[in-house]
Amino acid sequence: MSIKLSTGFADNISNKETRNAVIKTVQVLAEAAKKIAYLCAHGPLLEGLGANTGANNADGDDQKALDIQSDEIIIALLKNAPVAYYASEEEEGINTLDPSAPICVASDPLDGSSNIDTNVSIGTIFSILPTMPGAAENSFFRPGKEQLVGGFFVYGPQTSLIITTGNGVELYVLEPKSKQFVLAIGDLQLATAKAEYAINAANARHWQPPIQNFINDCLAGVDGPLAENYNMRWVGSLVADASRILSRGGLFLYPADARTGYEKGRLRQLYEANPVSFVIEQAGGSATDGKTRIMELPLSDLHQRVGFVFGSKKQVEIVSHY
Ligand code: AFP
């Protein structure tokens, strides 16, 4: 077994068939993550992991070899899980697996692809939803508050899993000797305030004025309107920035901006913002599009983008006032 789930894991999911399907699917995703982590650990020893395949995903992003291989690993293993449909950043449409199964999975199989060759932490993000009657889209086109599970794996100094079923947040770490994910923290809590922000500052000229004003006030430090000195971090892998914020608080911003194609932000709602928001909220933080709670937002396209601001409650609220 690739993961030793905590006693009572997913007990808050009342329907027994759904709860068992969630448990089995998380075990399968842990197996997939171990295989992906194994590939990542080779880096340049495996020719071209980070190379562009010449293909693009549905959203026009360059597809790296590891993006494709990660997606293939996940879908191959999900065929052994009680999953009706699978949607992925790397696939245009929805994969039908077992339409009678009670749950569906959406995933960003390899988040942070541009960091593959730089040995910076990357990861796999996933969202599990109840299967809805009718067309496959019905199971994905809904607000994030209907998720059963939100979680992400981080392939970094540790290979970790941060996951919630709506009953708090757990951190598992892949134990190198046993090669099993074991529980490290049973109830991860996010600091309610932390003067540290993560944003790609190279895009400053494209931001909307409220974001520009907020960042300028952070830069003004203790003499400015926010009356404290802010630090900055930007990894460029959502899972790495989210993992840091969960461990020490802070704020992440990837706002919509004026660049073509970024009018609705860069991050995708279904398999990036929704699952990360579920984790952040369950850890006591907040997650918005700058104004509105992410998990309330409707969804009508698998690869729909959304502005994304999340982290410590205090800092997220300050941004919404701007
Ligand atoms: P890639 O998977 O294409 O590297 O994108 C990573 C990501 O989706 C997310 O993980 C980062 O927070 C964000 O994009 C970085 O975007 P910029 O490269 O525009 O800073």
Coordinates of C-alpha atoms and ligand atoms in Angstrom, one line a residue:
M1 CA 0.0 0.0 0.0
S2 CA 1.5 3.3 -1.1
I3 CA -0.2 5.3 1.7
K4 CA -1.0 4.6 5.3
L5 CA -4.2 6.7 5.6
S6 CA -5.1 8.1 9.0
T7 CA -7.7 6.3 11.2
G8 CA -11.1 7.7 10.2
F9 CA -9.8 9.2 7.0
A10 CA -12.9 10.5 5.0
D11 CA -15.2 9.5 7.8
N12 CA -17.1 12.8 7.2
I13 CA -18.2 11.5 3.8
S14 CA -21.5 9.9 4.9
N15 CA -22.2 7.7 1.9
K16 CA -20.3 4.4 2.4
E17 CA -19.8 3.6 -1.3
T18 CA -18.6 7.2 -2.0
R19 CA -16.3 7.1 1.1
N20 CA -14.7 3.7 0.0
A21 CA -14.3 5.0 -3.5
V22 CA -12.5 8.1 -2.2
I23 CA -10.2 6.0 -0.1
K24 CA -9.4 3.6 -3.0
T25 CA -8.8 6.5 -5.4
V26 CA -6.5 8.4 -2.9
Q27 CA -4.5 5.2 -2.6
V28 CA -4.2 4.9 -6.4
L29 CA -3.2 8.6 -6.7
A30 CA -0.5 8.0 -4.1
E31 CA 0.8 5.1 -6.2
A32 CA 0.9 7.4 -9.3
A33 CA 2.7 10.1 -7.3
K34 CA 5.4 7.6 -6.3
K35 CA 6.0 6.8 -10.0
I36 CA 6.0 10.5 -10.9
A37 CA 8.4 11.3 -8.0
Y38 CA 10.7 8.5 -9.2
L39 CA 10.8 10.1 -12.7
C40 CA 11.4 13.6 -11.3
A41 CA 14.3 12.3 -9.1
H42 CA 16.2 11.3 -12.2
G43 CA 16.1 14.8 -13.7
P44 CA 18.7 15.1 -16.6
L45 CA 19.6 11.4 -16.2
L46 CA 16.4 10.7 -18.1
E47 CA 16.8 12.4 -21.4
G48 CA 14.4 15.2 -22.1
L49 CA 12.0 15.0 -19.2
G50 CA 11.7 18.8 -19.3
A51 CA 11.9 19.1 -23.0
N52 CA 9.0 20.6 -25.0
T53 CA 7.2 17.9 -26.9
G54 CA 6.3 20.4 -29.6
A55 CA 2.7 19.8 -28.6
N56 CA 0.5 22.2 -26.6
N57 CA -2.3 21.5 -24.1
A58 CA -5.9 22.7 -24.4
D59 CA -4.8 26.1 -23.1
G60 CA -1.9 26.5 -25.5
D61 CA 0.8 25.8 -22.9
D62 CA 3.9 23.9 -24.1
Q63 CA 3.6 20.3 -23.1
K64 CA 6.8 18.9 -21.5
A65 CA 7.5 15.2 -21.7
L66 CA 7.0 14.8 -18.0
D67 CA 3.5 16.5 -18.3
I68 CA 2.4 13.8 -20.7
Q69 CA 4.1 10.9 -18.9
S70 CA 2.5 12.0 -15.6
D71 CA -0.9 12.2 -17.2
E72 CA -0.4 8.7 -18.7
I73 CA 0.7 7.3 -15.3
I74 CA -2.4 8.7 -13.6
I75 CA -5.0 7.6 -16.1
A76 CA -3.5 4.1 -16.4
L77 CA -3.8 3.7 -12.6
L78 CA -7.2 5.3 -12.3
K79 CA -8.5 2.6 -14.5
N80 CA -8.1 0.4 -11.4
A81 CA -10.1 2.8 -9.3
P82 CA -13.9 3.5 -8.9
V83 CA -13.7 6.6 -11.0
A84 CA -16.4 7.5 -13.6
Y85 CA -14.6 10.4 -15.5
Y86 CA -11.1 11.9 -15.5
A87 CA -10.4 15.5 -16.7
S88 CA -6.8 16.8 -17.0
E89 CA -4.9 19.9 -17.9
E90 CA -3.1 17.8 -20.5
E91 CA -6.3 16.6 -22.2
E92 CA -8.8 18.6 -24.2
G93 CA -11.8 16.6 -23.2
I94 CA -13.1 14.2 -20.5
N95 CA -11.9 10.5 -20.3
T96 CA -14.7 8.1 -19.5
L97 CA -13.5 5.3 -17.2
D98 CA -16.3 3.5 -15.3
P99 CA -19.5 5.6 -15.7
S100 CA -21.2 3.6 -12.9
A101 CA -18.6 4.8 -10.4
P102 CA -19.6 7.3 -7.7
I103 CA -16.7 9.8 -8.1
C104 CA -14.8 11.7 -10.7
V105 CA -11.2 13.1 -10.7
A106 CA -9.8 16.3 -12.2
S107 CA -6.0 16.8 -12.2
D108 CA -3.1 19.0 -13.1
P109 CA -0.7 16.0 -13.5
L110 CA 2.5 18.0 -13.4
D111 CA 2.2 21.5 -12.1
G112 CA 5.3 23.7 -12.5
S113 CA 6.5 22.1 -15.7
S114 CA 8.8 25.1 -16.4
N115 CA 10.7 24.1 -13.3
I116 CA 11.4 20.5 -14.3
D117 CA 14.9 21.2 -15.5
T118 CA 15.8 23.6 -12.7
N119 CA 15.4 21.1 -9.9
V120 CA 12.8 23.3 -8.2
S121 CA 9.8 21.6 -6.5
I122 CA 6.9 20.6 -8.8
G123 CA 3.8 18.6 -8.1
T124 CA 0.5 17.0 -9.0
I125 CA -2.8 18.7 -8.0
F126 CA -6.1 16.8 -7.9
S127 CA -9.8 17.3 -7.1
I128 CA -12.4 14.6 -6.5
L129 CA -16.1 15.3 -7.1
P130 CA -19.3 13.2 -6.8
T131 CA -20.5 11.8 -10.2
M132 CA -23.6 13.5 -11.4
P133 CA -26.3 12.0 -13.6
G134 CA -26.3 12.7 -17.4
A135 CA -23.4 14.1 -19.4
A136 CA -19.9 13.8 -18.1
E137 CA -19.6 17.6 -18.0
N138 CA -22.3 17.7 -15.3
S139 CA -19.8 16.2 -12.9
F140 CA -17.2 18.9 -13.5
F141 CA -19.2 22.0 -14.3
R142 CA -20.1 23.1 -10.7
P143 CA -18.7 25.3 -7.9
G144 CA -15.6 24.1 -6.0
K145 CA -17.6 23.9 -2.8
E146 CA -19.1 20.6 -4.1
Q147 CA -15.7 18.9 -4.0
L148 CA -15.3 15.7 -1.9
V149 CA -11.5 15.9 -1.8
G150 CA -8.8 18.6 -2.7
G151 CA -5.1 17.8 -2.5
F152 CA -1.7 18.0 -4.1
F153 CA 1.6 16.2 -4.1
V154 CA 4.9 18.1 -3.9
Y155 CA 8.0 16.5 -5.5
G156 CA 10.7 18.4 -3.5
P157 CA 13.2 17.9 -0.7
Q158 CA 10.4 15.7 0.6
T159 CA 7.7 14.0 -1.5
S160 CA 4.6 15.1 0.3
L161 CA 0.8 15.0 0.1
I162 CA -1.4 17.7 1.5
I163 CA -5.0 16.7 1.4
T164 CA -8.5 17.5 2.8
T165 CA -11.9 15.7 2.6
G166 CA -13.6 18.7 4.3
N167 CA -12.6 17.7 7.8
G168 CA -9.3 19.5 8.3
V169 CA -6.0 19.2 6.4
E170 CA -3.5 16.4 6.6
L171 CA 0.2 16.3 5.6
Y172 CA 1.7 13.0 4.6
V173 CA 5.3 12.5 3.7
L174 CA 6.8 9.7 1.6
E175 CA 9.0 7.8 4.0
P176 CA 12.2 7.0 2.0
K177 CA 12.8 3.6 3.6
S178 CA 9.3 2.1 3.5
K179 CA 8.4 4.0 0.3
Q180 CA 5.0 4.7 1.9
F181 CA 3.3 8.0 2.5
V182 CA 2.8 8.3 6.3
L183 CA 0.9 10.9 8.3
A184 CA 3.2 13.8 9.5
I185 CA 0.6 16.4 10.6
G186 CA -3.0 15.5 11.4
D187 CA -4.5 19.0 11.4
L188 CA -2.5 21.6 9.4
Q189 CA -3.4 25.1 10.5
L190 CA -2.5 28.2 8.4
A191 CA -1.2 31.3 10.2
T192 CA -4.0 33.9 10.2
A193 CA -1.5 36.7 9.3
K194 CA 1.9 36.8 7.7
A195 CA 3.6 39.8 6.0
E196 CA 4.9 37.8 3.1
Y197 CA 3.5 37.7 -0.5
A198 CA 4.1 35.7 -3.6
I199 CA 3.6 37.2 -7.0
N200 CA 5.4 37.3 -10.4
A201 CA 6.5 40.9 -10.1
A202 CA 7.7 40.9 -13.7
N203 CA 4.0 41.4 -14.7
A204 CA 3.5 44.6 -12.6
R205 CA 2.8 46.8 -15.6
H206 CA 0.0 44.5 -16.6
W207 CA -1.8 44.3 -13.2
Q208 CA -5.1 46.1 -12.5
P209 CA -4.6 49.3 -10.4
P210 CA -5.9 47.7 -7.1
I211 CA -3.2 45.0 -7.3
Q212 CA -0.6 47.6 -8.2
N213 CA -1.6 49.7 -5.2
F214 CA -1.6 46.8 -2.8
I215 CA 1.9 45.7 -3.9
N216 CA 3.2 49.3 -3.8
D217 CA 1.9 49.5 -0.2
C218 CA 3.6 46.2 0.7
L219 CA 6.9 47.7 -0.8
A220 CA 6.3 50.9 1.3
G221 CA 6.8 48.7 4.4
V222 CA 6.4 49.9 8.0
D223 CA 6.2 53.6 6.9
G224 CA 3.4 52.8 4.4
P225 CA -0.4 52.3 4.9
L226 CA 0.1 48.6 5.8
A227 CA 2.5 49.6 8.6
E228 CA 4.6 46.5 8.3
N229 CA 7.6 45.3 6.3
Y230 CA 6.6 42.6 3.8
N231 CA 8.9 39.9 2.5
M232 CA 8.5 38.3 -0.9
R233 CA 8.9 34.8 -2.3
W234 CA 7.9 33.5 -5.8
V235 CA 8.7 29.9 -6.7
G236 CA 6.7 29.6 -9.9
S237 CA 5.2 26.3 -8.9
L238 CA 1.8 26.7 -7.4
V239 CA 2.2 23.6 -5.2
A240 CA 5.5 24.9 -3.8
D241 CA 4.1 28.3 -3.0
A242 CA 1.0 26.8 -1.5
S243 CA 3.0 24.4 0.6
R244 CA 5.2 27.2 2.0
I245 CA 2.1 29.3 2.8
L246 CA 0.5 26.4 4.6
S247 CA 3.6 25.9 6.7
R248 CA 4.3 29.6 7.6
G249 CA 1.4 31.7 6.3
G250 CA 1.5 34.5 3.7
L251 CA -0.3 35.4 0.6
F252 CA -0.3 34.2 -3.0
L253 CA -1.5 36.3 -5.9
Y254 CA -1.9 35.4 -9.6
P255 CA -4.4 38.1 -10.6
A256 CA -6.1 38.5 -13.9
D257 CA -4.0 41.0 -15.9
A258 CA -4.0 43.0 -19.2
R259 CA -1.9 40.5 -21.2
T260 CA -3.7 38.7 -24.0
G261 CA -5.0 35.4 -22.6
Y262 CA -4.5 36.5 -19.0
E263 CA -7.8 38.5 -18.8
K264 CA -9.1 35.8 -16.5
G265 CA -5.7 35.0 -14.9
R266 CA -3.4 32.1 -15.5
L267 CA -4.5 29.4 -13.1
R268 CA -7.2 26.9 -14.0
Q269 CA -10.2 26.8 -11.7
L270 CA -11.2 23.1 -12.0
Y271 CA -7.9 21.4 -11.2
E272 CA -5.7 24.1 -9.7
A273 CA -7.7 26.8 -7.9
N274 CA -10.6 24.7 -6.6
P275 CA -8.5 21.9 -4.9
V276 CA -5.9 24.3 -3.5
S277 CA -8.7 26.6 -2.2
F278 CA -10.4 23.7 -0.5
V279 CA -7.1 22.9 1.3
I280 CA -6.4 26.5 2.2
E281 CA -9.9 27.1 3.6
Q282 CA -9.9 23.9 5.6
A283 CA -6.5 25.0 7.1
G284 CA -8.2 28.3 8.2
G285 CA -7.2 30.5 5.3
S286 CA -9.1 32.2 2.5
A287 CA -9.1 31.9 -1.3
T288 CA -10.7 34.4 -3.7
D289 CA -10.4 35.7 -7.2
G290 CA -9.4 39.0 -5.7
K291 CA -12.9 39.6 -4.5
T292 CA -15.2 36.5 -4.6
R293 CA -14.6 33.2 -2.8
I294 CA -13.1 30.8 -5.4
M295 CA -15.3 27.9 -4.2
E296 CA -18.5 29.8 -5.0
L297 CA -17.6 30.5 -8.6
P298 CA -19.5 28.6 -11.3
L299 CA -17.6 26.6 -13.9
S300 CA -18.6 26.1 -17.5
D301 CA -15.3 25.1 -19.2
L302 CA -12.8 22.4 -18.1
H303 CA -9.8 24.7 -18.6
Q304 CA -11.5 27.9 -17.4
R305 CA -8.9 30.3 -15.9
V306 CA -9.5 32.4 -12.8
G307 CA -7.6 35.1 -10.9
F308 CA -6.3 33.5 -7.7
V309 CA -5.5 35.1 -4.3
F310 CA -5.1 32.8 -1.3
G311 CA -3.4 32.4 2.0
S312 CA -3.6 34.0 5.5
K313 CA -7.1 35.4 6.2
K314 CA -5.9 38.8 7.1
Q315 CA -3.8 39.4 4.0
V316 CA -6.5 38.0 1.6
E317 CA -9.1 40.4 3.3
I318 CA -6.7 43.4 2.8
V319 CA -6.4 42.6 -0.9
S320 CA -10.2 42.4 -1.3
H321 CA -10.5 45.9 0.3
Y322 CA -8.2 47.3 -2.5
Ligands
AFP1 P1 3.8 25.6 -15.7 O1 3.2 24.3 -15.2 O2 3.6 26.0 -17.1 O3 5.2 25.8 -15.2 O4 3.0 26.8 -14.9 C1 3.0 26.7 -13.5 C2 1.9 27.6 -13.0 O5 0.7 27.0 -13.6 C3 1.8 27.6 -11.5 O6 2.3 26.4 -10.9 C4 2.6 28.8 -11.1 O7 2.2 29.4 -10.0 C5 2.4 29.7 -12.3 O8 2.1 28.9 -13.5 C6 3.7 30.5 -12.7 O9 3.3 31.3 -13.8 P2 4.4 32.3 -14.3 O10 5.4 31.5 -15.0 O11 3.7 33.2 -15.3 O12 5.0 33.1 -13.2

